[in-house]
């Protein structure tokens, strides 16, 4: 954890002002930077090796798949994905303490919960419910009804936690204190509330389906990316236009963004 460095007496941490600028731009601090000038972040798949003398080197893990192999058929790919997921999830059930699961009702957490239930007779699942509002990236916030329905299907002991503005206000200081770095993603509040309840119930390990939206195209704007690979020479004149302009329909946003030059287009998909 980044904040663990602050306990070391010989390290003085100073704020990275570029990171402060980047947070409202991208909703996180882009790697390899962190909120502190003195702390760097390894890239995905990165490894750091440190010897007794304090000397270190960094390197990246080799890609584990053969990109030059022949394409798989759909049936073979599905079987391979299913077996890989099952093996990965079952290996993570080895614990001296009870293991639970985040369950939002979506594809990712539902798969994890179902495969955990294959091995665990008594499984606790957790979901956060919200007032029924919408978000341009994720659609409707509150998915607690579908989560409860799936929990009933697999026979888990399901817990639904209601998150209200009052809840967030009362827990805000604790949430900020628990965070390693500033973040601007509202789902972090829900993760905190689930973790707090799970700890009260004696559950120390929770599996989740994080990153499945990136792997399986779960965000609403992914459906427009098939037209975004074309090269355009059109110069944009609306310097602040991005996919976050929620007053414009998703179709019109995508159509405008796809006219931008590639670098500008990448910016417009993600800039807030």
XYZ file of N, CA and C in Angstrom:
816
model
N 0.826 -1.186 0.000
C 0.000 0.000 0.000
C 0.870 1.248 0.000
N 0.446 2.237 -0.769
C 1.233 3.460 -0.892
C 1.393 4.151 0.456
N 0.327 4.204 1.250
C 0.391 4.963 2.494
C 1.315 4.322 3.522
N 1.686 3.059 3.326
C 2.613 2.417 4.265
C 3.973 3.098 4.244
N 4.346 3.720 3.125
C 5.629 4.415 3.045
C 5.684 5.605 3.995
N 4.530 6.173 4.313
C 4.503 7.354 5.181
C 4.915 7.017 6.607
N 4.944 5.727 6.970
C 5.355 5.325 8.323
C 6.860 5.179 8.453
N 7.569 5.217 7.339
C 9.026 5.070 7.387
C 9.661 6.404 7.778
N 10.493 6.419 8.810
C 11.011 7.693 9.332
C 11.956 8.422 8.382
N 12.650 7.702 7.498
C 13.664 8.346 6.664
C 13.114 8.775 5.298
N 11.802 8.643 5.082
C 11.209 9.039 3.795
C 10.292 10.241 4.003
N 10.549 11.286 3.236
C 9.676 12.461 3.261
C 8.879 12.486 1.960
N 7.572 12.419 2.055
C 6.716 12.377 0.877
C 6.204 13.771 0.548
N 6.304 14.139 -0.740
C 5.797 15.438 -1.202
C 4.757 15.215 -2.298
N 3.744 16.064 -2.330
C 2.643 15.894 -3.277
C 3.091 16.093 -4.718
N 2.640 15.214 -5.577
C 2.871 15.310 -7.015
C 1.770 16.182 -7.610
N 2.104 17.417 -7.962
C 1.090 18.355 -8.433
C 0.505 17.958 -9.796
N 1.303 17.311 -10.623
C 0.773 16.816 -11.891
C -0.295 15.751 -11.637
N -0.076 14.902 -10.637
C -1.055 13.873 -10.291
C -2.360 14.501 -9.821
N -2.257 15.584 -9.057
C -3.465 16.282 -8.601
C -4.252 16.805 -9.796
N -3.546 17.279 -10.812
C -4.206 17.753 -12.035
C -4.835 16.583 -12.798
N -4.155 15.443 -12.788
C -4.624 14.297 -13.573
C -5.870 13.634 -12.990
N -6.067 13.715 -11.680
C -7.184 12.997 -11.052
C -8.548 13.411 -11.616
N -8.897 14.701 -11.668
C -10.197 15.044 -12.269
C -10.224 14.884 -13.790
N -9.043 14.716 -14.389
C -8.977 14.508 -15.838
C -9.287 13.073 -16.212
N -8.668 12.124 -15.513
C -8.789 10.705 -15.869
C -9.458 9.851 -14.794
N -9.743 10.447 -13.626
C -10.329 9.772 -12.461
C -9.337 8.891 -11.725
N -8.093 8.852 -12.128
C -7.038 8.151 -11.386
C -5.703 8.814 -11.735
N -4.658 8.420 -11.049
C -3.323 8.929 -11.358
C -2.674 7.961 -12.337
N -2.434 8.374 -13.575
C -1.861 7.454 -14.569
C -0.481 6.954 -14.157
N -0.273 5.641 -14.323
C 1.029 5.046 -14.052
C 2.067 5.585 -15.053
N 3.331 5.698 -14.662
C 3.969 5.176 -13.443
C 3.971 6.152 -12.276
N 3.210 7.254 -12.355
C 3.193 8.232 -11.274
C 2.256 7.792 -10.157
N 2.427 8.401 -8.998
C 1.487 8.255 -7.894
C 1.215 9.653 -7.346
N 0.445 9.744 -6.294
C 0.135 11.046 -5.707
C 1.362 11.647 -5.024
N 2.401 10.797 -4.794
C 3.634 11.268 -4.163
C 4.768 11.272 -5.186
N 5.578 12.317 -5.168
C 6.726 12.399 -6.077
C 7.713 11.260 -5.850
N 7.826 10.803 -4.611
C 8.852 9.820 -4.256
C 8.403 8.372 -4.465
N 7.165 8.145 -4.867
C 6.623 6.790 -5.014
C 6.209 6.562 -6.456
N 6.759 5.526 -7.079
C 6.383 5.166 -8.442
C 5.528 3.911 -8.457
N 4.890 3.651 -9.565
C 3.987 2.513 -9.709
C 4.500 1.602 -10.825
N 4.546 0.318 -10.558
C 4.953 -0.639 -11.581
C 3.891 -0.740 -12.664
N 4.281 -0.993 -13.910
C 3.288 -1.179 -14.979
C 2.568 -2.507 -14.805
N 1.427 -2.692 -15.474
C 0.736 -3.986 -15.416
C 1.681 -5.114 -15.820
N 1.712 -6.179 -15.022
C 2.634 -7.274 -15.289
C 4.052 -6.986 -14.876
N 4.267 -5.861 -14.187
C 5.605 -5.475 -13.787
C 6.031 -6.135 -12.487
N 7.330 -6.363 -12.360
C 7.910 -7.000 -11.173
C 9.137 -6.192 -10.757
N 9.309 -6.030 -9.452
C 10.511 -5.380 -8.935
C 11.260 -6.384 -8.060
N 12.564 -6.461 -8.245
C 13.415 -7.374 -7.485
C 14.424 -6.541 -6.699
N 14.454 -6.736 -5.379
C 15.337 -5.965 -4.505
C 16.253 -6.926 -3.749
N 17.568 -6.616 -3.716
C 18.486 -7.463 -2.960
C 18.737 -6.875 -1.570
N 19.577 -7.531 -0.795
C 19.818 -7.118 0.580
C 20.492 -5.759 0.677
N 21.201 -5.364 -0.359
C 21.899 -4.083 -0.361
C 20.998 -2.930 -0.796
N 19.751 -3.232 -1.075
C 18.833 -2.188 -1.496
C 18.860 -1.903 -2.980
N 19.658 -2.645 -3.732
C 19.685 -2.478 -5.186
C 18.479 -3.203 -5.796
N 17.914 -2.599 -6.805
C 16.722 -3.211 -7.379
C 16.734 -3.106 -8.891
N 15.942 -3.942 -9.498
C 15.714 -3.862 -10.941
C 14.244 -4.164 -11.200
N 13.732 -3.639 -12.271
C 12.347 -3.879 -12.648
C 12.303 -4.567 -14.011
N 11.314 -5.393 -14.196
C 11.123 -6.065 -15.478
C 9.660 -6.450 -15.607
N 9.245 -6.787 -16.814
C 7.863 -7.164 -17.068
C 7.779 -8.649 -17.369
N 6.714 -9.278 -16.883
C 6.502 -10.691 -17.156
C 6.248 -10.905 -18.641
N 6.769 -11.986 -19.176
C 6.545 -12.306 -20.582
C 5.070 -12.602 -20.816
N 4.603 -12.286 -22.002
C 3.228 -12.626 -22.371
C 3.077 -14.143 -22.363
N 2.034 -14.628 -21.688
C 1.877 -16.067 -21.493
C 1.144 -16.746 -22.647
N 0.591 -15.966 -23.549
C -0.137 -16.584 -24.650
C 0.654 -16.444 -25.951
N 0.453 -17.372 -26.846
C 1.129 -17.356 -28.136
C 0.250 -16.615 -29.141
N 0.633 -15.387 -29.435
C -0.197 -14.561 -30.323
C -0.131 -15.027 -31.767
N 0.828 -15.901 -32.092
C 0.964 -16.381 -33.464
C 0.270 -17.723 -33.699
N -0.396 -18.240 -32.685
C -1.067 -19.528 -32.840
C -2.325 -19.377 -33.687
N -2.820 -20.486 -34.200
C -4.021 -20.457 -35.029
C -5.233 -20.042 -34.190
N -6.172 -19.309 -34.780
C -7.376 -18.897 -34.045
C -8.158 -20.112 -33.557
N -8.733 -19.986 -32.360
C -9.546 -21.057 -31.800
C -10.972 -20.966 -32.328
N -11.638 -22.090 -32.409
C -13.073 -22.059 -32.709
C -13.806 -21.531 -31.485
N -15.036 -21.083 -31.680
C -15.809 -20.547 -30.563
C -15.962 -21.582 -29.447
N -16.274 -22.823 -29.802
C -16.492 -23.859 -28.789
C -15.228 -24.120 -27.979
N -14.089 -24.191 -28.654
C -12.831 -24.446 -27.961
C -12.469 -23.261 -27.064
N -12.668 -22.052 -27.583
C -12.351 -20.852 -26.806
C -13.227 -20.770 -25.553
N -14.518 -21.083 -25.704
C -15.437 -21.042 -24.566
C -15.033 -22.071 -23.512
N -14.718 -23.287 -23.943
C -14.299 -24.335 -23.000
C -13.008 -23.948 -22.283
N -12.080 -23.363 -23.045
C -10.798 -22.962 -22.455
C -11.004 -21.841 -21.439
N -11.844 -20.871 -21.774
C -12.122 -19.762 -20.860
C -12.797 -20.274 -19.589
N -13.777 -21.165 -19.761
C -14.498 -21.696 -18.598
C -13.546 -22.455 -17.665
N -12.700 -23.317 -18.214
C -11.794 -24.103 -17.381
C -10.746 -23.216 -16.711
N -10.281 -22.182 -17.424
C -9.292 -21.275 -16.851
C -9.882 -20.487 -15.686
N -11.109 -19.986 -15.879
C -11.785 -19.257 -14.811
C -12.020 -20.149 -13.594
N -12.528 -21.351 -13.851
C -12.822 -22.262 -12.741
C -11.548 -22.600 -11.956
N -10.470 -22.879 -12.669
C -9.205 -23.215 -12.011
C -8.698 -22.028 -11.194
N -8.791 -20.825 -11.764
C -8.318 -19.622 -11.083
C -9.120 -19.351 -9.813
N -10.435 -19.474 -9.909
C -11.305 -19.179 -8.762
C -11.146 -20.226 -7.667
N -11.125 -21.503 -8.042
C -11.014 -22.562 -7.042
C -9.684 -22.487 -6.288
N -8.609 -22.090 -6.966
C -7.310 -21.969 -6.301
C -7.334 -20.887 -5.224
N -8.177 -19.884 -5.401
C -8.225 -18.769 -4.460
C -9.171 -19.018 -3.288
N -9.689 -20.212 -3.185
C -10.569 -20.560 -2.070
C -9.793 -21.171 -0.908
N -8.482 -21.361 -1.074
C -7.662 -21.895 0.005
C -7.447 -20.804 1.045
N -8.087 -20.935 2.197
C -8.020 -19.895 3.211
C -8.340 -20.486 4.574
N -7.687 -19.942 5.614
C -7.995 -20.350 6.979
C -9.234 -19.634 7.508
N -9.679 -18.622 6.789
C -10.841 -17.832 7.199
C -11.952 -17.983 6.164
N -13.199 -17.662 6.548
C -14.303 -17.728 5.576
C -14.049 -16.819 4.375
N -14.480 -17.267 3.206
C -14.316 -16.514 1.962
C -15.689 -16.142 1.424
N -15.871 -14.869 1.059
C -17.129 -14.400 0.489
C -16.925 -13.843 -0.894
N -17.968 -13.197 -1.418
C -17.908 -12.725 -2.809
C -18.751 -11.477 -3.003
N -18.200 -10.513 -3.724
C -18.998 -9.405 -4.239
C -19.965 -9.978 -5.275
N -21.209 -9.533 -5.248
C -22.175 -9.994 -6.245
C -23.067 -8.834 -6.656
N -22.749 -8.236 -7.798
C -23.532 -7.104 -8.285
C -24.707 -7.549 -9.136
N -24.678 -8.810 -9.596
C -25.705 -9.280 -10.522
C -25.239 -9.235 -11.962
N -24.046 -8.669 -12.207
C -23.507 -8.607 -13.557
C -22.822 -9.902 -13.944
N -22.342 -9.943 -15.172
C -21.718 -11.147 -15.721
C -20.515 -11.589 -14.901
N -19.632 -10.650 -14.582
C -18.362 -11.021 -13.961
C -18.537 -11.603 -12.562
N -19.181 -10.858 -11.662
C -19.315 -11.344 -10.293
C -20.238 -12.557 -10.209
N -21.190 -12.669 -11.121
C -22.079 -13.831 -11.120
C -21.308 -15.109 -11.458
N -20.391 -15.007 -12.424
C -19.557 -16.158 -12.774
C -18.695 -16.562 -11.582
N -18.071 -15.571 -10.941
C -17.205 -15.857 -9.791
C -18.008 -16.517 -8.675
N -19.181 -15.956 -8.354
C -19.996 -16.501 -7.267
C -20.462 -17.918 -7.580
N -20.889 -18.159 -8.813
C -21.381 -19.485 -9.189
C -20.282 -20.532 -9.088
N -19.067 -20.188 -9.520
C -17.967 -21.149 -9.468
C -17.442 -21.327 -8.048
N -17.568 -20.306 -7.208
C -17.236 -20.473 -5.789
C -18.226 -21.433 -5.133
N -19.488 -21.286 -5.502
C -20.542 -22.106 -4.890
C -20.353 -23.591 -5.207
N -19.654 -23.891 -6.301
C -19.355 -25.286 -6.630
C -18.520 -25.945 -5.540
N -17.710 -25.146 -4.836
C -16.780 -25.684 -3.854
C -17.142 -25.322 -2.410
N -17.940 -24.279 -2.231
C -18.268 -23.798 -0.889
C -19.735 -24.076 -0.586
N -19.971 -24.815 0.503
C -21.352 -25.171 0.856
C -22.118 -23.960 1.374
N -21.430 -23.104 2.159
C -22.081 -21.932 2.751
C -21.337 -20.690 2.271
N -21.888 -19.996 1.289
C -21.228 -18.845 0.673
C -21.986 -17.559 0.985
N -21.271 -16.567 1.503
C -21.843 -15.240 1.722
C -21.556 -14.361 0.508
N -22.604 -13.739 -0.045
C -22.442 -12.793 -1.150
C -22.943 -11.430 -0.706
N -22.378 -10.375 -1.313
C -22.651 -9.010 -0.877
C -22.961 -8.114 -2.077
N -23.931 -7.240 -1.887
C -24.311 -6.294 -2.940
C -24.663 -4.961 -2.301
N -24.432 -3.881 -3.040
C -24.796 -2.540 -2.585
C -25.952 -2.042 -3.435
N -26.959 -1.481 -2.786
C -28.084 -0.898 -3.518
C -28.018 0.623 -3.420
N -28.482 1.288 -4.485
C -28.457 2.748 -4.576
C -29.826 3.256 -5.000
N -30.004 4.556 -4.852
C -31.157 5.177 -5.482
C -31.025 4.986 -6.985
N -32.123 4.787 -7.661
C -32.085 4.370 -9.063
C -31.747 5.535 -9.987
N -30.454 5.824 -10.126
C -29.993 6.871 -11.032
C -29.151 6.242 -12.127
N -28.799 7.046 -13.135
C -28.072 6.520 -14.287
C -26.707 7.185 -14.419
N -25.810 6.477 -15.098
C -24.451 6.942 -15.321
C -24.106 6.664 -16.783
N -23.409 7.589 -17.472
C -23.143 7.391 -18.910
C -22.293 6.167 -19.229
N -21.455 5.730 -18.285
C -20.602 4.575 -18.530
C -21.281 3.264 -18.156
N -21.988 3.248 -17.025
C -22.433 1.983 -16.465
C -23.937 1.748 -16.570
N -24.692 2.723 -17.020
C -26.140 2.564 -17.094
C -26.770 2.783 -15.730
N -27.758 1.959 -15.373
C -28.467 2.109 -14.110
C -27.568 1.647 -12.962
N -27.486 2.451 -11.915
C -26.631 2.131 -10.773
C -27.120 0.899 -10.016
N -28.402 0.908 -9.646
C -28.903 -0.099 -8.722
C -29.201 -1.419 -9.424
N -28.376 -2.419 -9.126
C -28.556 -3.748 -9.701
C -28.871 -4.778 -8.611
N -29.326 -4.284 -7.444
C -29.487 -5.172 -6.295
C -30.564 -6.229 -6.516
N -31.600 -5.906 -7.286
C -32.673 -6.888 -7.521
C -32.153 -8.097 -8.302
N -31.374 -7.845 -9.359
C -30.829 -8.960 -10.138
C -29.786 -9.735 -9.337
N -29.052 -9.033 -8.472
C -28.072 -9.712 -7.618
C -28.771 -10.657 -6.645
N -29.855 -10.190 -6.032
C -30.600 -11.029 -5.094
C -31.214 -12.229 -5.806
N -31.677 -12.008 -7.023
C -32.263 -13.104 -7.800
C -31.213 -14.175 -8.109
N -30.019 -13.740 -8.479
C -28.965 -14.709 -8.787
C -28.491 -15.419 -7.524
N -28.409 -14.668 -6.408
C -28.017 -15.282 -5.139
C -28.993 -16.384 -4.739
N -30.283 -16.134 -4.977
C -31.297 -17.148 -4.692
C -31.116 -18.372 -5.592
N -30.704 -18.127 -6.832
C -30.511 -19.208 -7.796
C -29.373 -20.144 -7.368
N -28.262 -19.577 -6.886
C -27.121 -20.407 -6.500
C -27.164 -20.813 -5.030
N -28.117 -20.249 -4.278
C -28.265 -20.633 -2.880
C -27.234 -20.043 -1.946
N -26.841 -18.780 -2.176
C -25.872 -18.133 -1.286
C -26.594 -17.368 -0.181
N -25.874 -17.084 0.896
C -26.399 -16.254 1.978
C -26.134 -14.804 1.590
N -27.157 -14.116 1.106
C -26.949 -12.830 0.443
C -27.207 -11.656 1.382
N -26.347 -10.615 1.240
C -26.467 -9.404 2.050
C -26.558 -8.196 1.112
N -27.585 -7.379 1.271
C -27.732 -6.153 0.488
C -27.543 -4.954 1.405
N -26.646 -4.061 1.013
C -26.321 -2.890 1.814
C -26.841 -1.653 1.096
N -27.663 -0.875 1.774
C -28.215 0.334 1.174
C -27.244 1.496 1.358
N -26.790 2.080 0.265
C -25.890 3.234 0.305
C -26.698 4.498 0.014
N -26.738 5.405 0.939
C -27.470 6.662 0.800
C -26.500 7.826 0.965
N -26.907 9.036 0.585
C -26.036 10.197 0.839
C -25.662 10.322 2.317
N -26.566 9.969 3.213
C -26.274 10.023 4.650
C -25.172 9.017 5.005
N -25.244 7.821 4.395
C -24.221 6.802 4.651
C -22.851 7.304 4.209
N -22.797 7.850 2.998
C -21.521 8.332 2.460
C -20.949 9.446 3.343
N -21.820 10.353 3.766
C -21.358 11.461 4.595
C -20.797 10.963 5.923
N -21.481 10.000 6.537
C -21.039 9.507 7.841
C -19.754 8.691 7.748
N -19.511 8.061 6.584
C -18.345 7.193 6.426
C -17.205 7.854 5.651
N -17.404 9.098 5.213
C -16.447 9.718 4.297
C -15.037 9.792 4.882
N -14.916 10.203 6.132
C -13.597 10.321 6.748
C -12.896 8.969 6.789
N -13.628 7.916 7.129
C -13.038 6.576 7.189
C -12.639 6.090 5.803
N -13.460 6.383 4.799
C -13.161 5.960 3.428
C -11.890 6.640 2.916
N -11.787 7.948 3.153
C -10.599 8.685 2.711
C -9.365 8.172 3.444
N -9.512 7.892 4.730
C -8.383 7.401 5.519
C -7.908 6.039 5.032
N -8.833 5.206 4.550
C -8.479 3.856 4.104
C -7.865 3.830 2.711
N -8.038 4.900 1.947
C -7.576 4.919 0.554
C -6.071 5.195 0.486
N -5.391 4.481 -0.376
C -3.965 4.732 -0.595
C -3.730 6.050 -1.317
N -4.570 6.312 -2.325
C -4.448 7.518 -3.131
C -5.841 8.097 -3.354
N -5.929 9.382 -3.698
C -7.230 9.937 -4.061
C -7.810 9.206 -5.263
N -9.109 9.005 -5.262
C -9.756 8.370 -6.405
C -11.099 9.055 -6.641
N -11.590 8.980 -7.865
C -12.822 9.677 -8.214
C -13.875 8.722 -8.756
N -13.778 7.450 -8.396
C -14.734 6.449 -8.873
C -15.696 6.122 -7.744
N -16.974 6.375 -7.979
C -17.965 6.266 -6.916
C -18.117 4.849 -6.387
N -17.770 3.834 -7.186
C -17.909 2.453 -6.728
C -17.010 2.155 -5.529
N -15.989 2.977 -5.313
C -15.127 2.782 -4.155
C -15.891 2.862 -2.841
N -16.947 3.681 -2.788
C -17.760 3.763 -1.577
C -18.449 2.429 -1.301
N -18.981 1.828 -2.350
C -19.647 0.544 -2.191
C -18.698 -0.551 -1.753
N -17.497 -0.561 -2.332
C -16.493 -1.559 -1.955
C -16.157 -1.432 -0.470
N -16.026 -0.198 -0.006
C -15.732 0.029 1.409
C -16.857 -0.499 2.299
N -18.101 -0.214 1.948
C -19.234 -0.645 2.763
C -19.341 -2.162 2.809
N -19.087 -2.814 1.667
C -19.112 -4.278 1.637
C -17.996 -4.845 2.510
N -16.792 -4.285 2.367
C -15.672 -4.771 3.162
C -15.908 -4.604 4.653
N -16.530 -3.506 5.037
C -16.808 -3.249 6.451
C -17.780 -4.278 7.010
N -18.866 -4.550 6.280
C -19.834 -5.537 6.747
C -19.226 -6.933 6.777
N -18.464 -7.282 5.748
C -17.840 -8.605 5.700
C -16.910 -8.807 6.889
N -16.148 -7.789 7.233
C -15.247 -7.883 8.375
C -16.029 -8.086 9.670
N -17.156 -7.378 9.801
C -17.994 -7.540 10.997
C -18.532 -8.961 11.108
N -18.724 -9.617 9.963
C -19.228 -10.986 9.949
C -18.110 -12.025 10.044
N -16.867 -11.563 10.166
C -15.738 -12.473 10.293
C -15.209 -12.994 8.974
N -15.580 -12.365 7.865
C -15.121 -12.797 6.545
C -13.959 -11.901 6.129
N -12.788 -12.485 5.977
C -11.572 -11.712 5.725
C -11.181 -11.669 4.255
N -11.760 -12.534 3.438
C -11.393 -12.619 2.019
C -12.654 -12.488 1.177
N -12.618 -11.590 0.207
C -13.740 -11.414 -0.721
C -13.216 -11.483 -2.151
N -13.777 -12.356 -2.959
C -13.439 -12.395 -4.381
C -14.368 -11.452 -5.132
N -13.893 -10.944 -6.255
C -14.697 -10.020 -7.051
C -14.430 -10.252 -8.530
N -15.163 -9.547 -9.353
C -14.995 -9.666 -10.799
C -14.372 -8.439 -11.420
N -13.550 -7.711 -10.669
C -12.933 -6.491 -11.196
C -12.163 -6.758 -12.481
N -12.239 -5.810 -13.408
C -11.549 -5.807 -14.704
C -12.286 -6.615 -15.777
N -13.380 -7.274 -15.427
C -14.103 -8.037 -16.447
C -14.758 -7.122 -17.473
N -15.122 -5.898 -17.074
C -15.704 -4.978 -18.055
C -14.706 -4.663 -19.160
N -13.425 -4.532 -18.796
C -12.406 -4.292 -19.812
C -12.208 -5.522 -20.697
N -12.284 -6.713 -20.107
C -12.050 -7.941 -20.866
C -13.218 -8.307 -21.779
N -14.443 -8.049 -21.301
C -15.624 -8.513 -22.027
C -16.477 -7.382 -22.606
N -15.942 -6.168 -22.626
C -16.676 -5.067 -23.250
C -17.917 -4.665 -22.494
N -17.789 -4.478 -21.176
C -18.972 -4.224 -20.366
C -19.436 -2.779 -20.317
N -18.620 -1.835 -20.744
C -19.021 -0.431 -20.669
C -19.851 -0.033 -21.886
N -20.752 0.911 -21.660
C -21.708 1.267 -22.712
C -21.031 1.801 -23.967
N -19.895 2.493 -23.816
C -19.258 3.111 -24.977
C -18.456 2.131 -25.808
N -18.221 0.901 -25.315
C -17.449 -0.078 -26.083
C -18.123 -0.432 -27.406
N -19.433 -0.341 -27.439
C -20.136 -0.744 -28.662
C -19.819 0.175 -29.842
N -19.265 1.358 -29.560
C -18.970 2.302 -30.630
C -17.526 2.208 -31.125
N -16.708 1.384 -30.496
C -15.285 1.376 -30.813
C -14.967 0.723 -32.156
N -15.908 -0.059 -32.723
C -15.587 -0.744 -33.977
C -15.377 0.240 -35.123
N -15.871 1.482 -34.970
C -15.666 2.491 -36.016
C -14.531 3.452 -35.674
N -13.849 3.216 -34.573
C -12.874 4.204 -34.110
C -11.452 3.941 -34.585
N -11.249 2.881 -35.364
C -9.895 2.551 -35.799
C -9.505 3.256 -37.095
N -10.455 3.899 -37.750
C -10.144 4.591 -39.002
C -9.346 5.852 -38.723
N -8.453 6.186 -39.636
C -7.625 7.383 -39.489
C -8.338 8.562 -40.124
N -8.420 9.647 -39.377
C -9.104 10.836 -39.871
C -8.152 12.019 -39.803
N -8.304 12.924 -40.733
C -7.482 14.132 -40.727
C -8.293 15.354 -40.310
N -9.531 15.122 -39.850
C -10.399 16.233 -39.475
C -9.896 16.848 -38.167
N -9.756 18.155 -38.144
C -9.355 18.869 -36.937
C -10.617 19.218 -36.149
N -10.617 18.894 -34.847
C -11.799 19.222 -34.048
C -11.711 20.662 -33.584
N -12.860 21.286 -33.487
C -12.919 22.671 -33.048
C -13.494 22.792 -31.641
N -14.188 21.753 -31.175
C -14.751 21.774 -29.828
C -13.724 21.173 -28.872
N -12.867 22.013 -28.330
C -11.718 21.522 -27.576
C -12.116 20.779 -26.314
N -13.298 21.030 -25.762
C -13.698 20.382 -24.524
C -14.697 19.252 -24.753
N -14.882 18.835 -25.994
C -15.871 17.803 -26.269
C -15.286 16.423 -26.005
N -16.007 15.617 -25.224
C -15.584 14.252 -24.962
C -16.815 13.379 -24.773
N -16.604 12.095 -24.532
C -17.720 11.178 -24.339
C -18.479 11.485 -23.059
N -17.903 12.324 -22.205
C -18.582 12.695 -20.963
C -19.580 13.834 -21.153
N -19.738 14.350 -22.380
C -20.756 15.370 -22.647
C -22.134 14.717 -22.658
N -22.674 14.481 -21.474
C -23.869 13.658 -21.350
C -25.129 14.349 -21.871
N -25.046 15.639 -22.170
C -26.209 16.320 -22.738
C -26.449 15.908 -24.188
N -25.447 15.279 -24.809
C -25.549 14.810 -26.190
C -25.742 13.298 -26.173
N -26.522 12.772 -27.116
C -26.771 11.333 -27.150
C -25.471 10.570 -27.373
N -25.433 9.307 -26.924
C -24.223 8.502 -27.093
C -23.862 8.361 -28.567
N -24.862 8.180 -29.417
C -24.606 8.017 -30.848
C -23.939 9.269 -31.430
N -24.449 10.457 -31.058
C -23.875 11.699 -31.572
C -22.482 11.942 -31.006
N -22.279 11.572 -29.753
C -20.941 11.714 -29.164
C -19.943 10.846 -29.917
N -20.311 9.587 -30.144
C -19.406 8.665 -30.838
C -19.132 9.137 -32.261
N -20.174 9.620 -32.944
C -20.014 10.077 -34.322
C -19.032 11.257 -34.395
N -19.131 12.177 -33.450
C -18.230 13.334 -33.440
C -16.806 12.924 -33.093
N -16.656 12.057 -32.107
C -15.325 11.642 -31.665
C -14.586 10.896 -32.761
N -15.297 10.099 -33.528
C -14.651 9.308 -34.577
C -14.145 10.159 -35.742
N -14.471 11.450 -35.755
C -13.946 12.357 -36.771
C -12.601 12.951 -36.352
N -12.227 12.760 -35.097
C -10.995 13.354 -34.598
C -9.781 12.578 -35.086
N -8.627 13.239 -35.012
C -7.369 12.550 -35.261
C -7.143 11.510 -34.158
N -6.372 10.440 -34.430
C -6.250 9.334 -33.467
C -5.886 9.749 -32.049
N -4.875 10.590 -31.885
C -4.465 10.976 -30.532
C -5.570 11.751 -29.828
N -6.196 12.650 -30.581
C -7.283 13.438 -30.015
C -8.486 12.551 -29.693
N -8.701 11.539 -30.528
C -9.822 10.620 -30.328
C -9.653 9.843 -29.031
N -8.427 9.372 -28.782
C -8.155 8.636 -27.545
C -8.408 9.518 -26.328
N -8.016 10.771 -26.426
C -8.266 11.730 -25.345
C -9.763 11.893 -25.111
N -10.521 12.042 -26.181
C -11.947 12.340 -26.061
C -12.748 11.174 -25.481
N -12.285 9.941 -25.675
C -13.000 8.798 -25.096
C -12.891 8.796 -23.594
N -11.811 9.328 -23.027
C -11.540 9.151 -21.610
C -11.500 10.445 -20.800
N -11.418 11.583 -21.447
C -11.217 12.835 -20.708
C -12.508 13.275 -20.035
N -12.401 13.716 -18.796
C -13.579 14.230 -18.073
C -13.575 15.756 -18.119
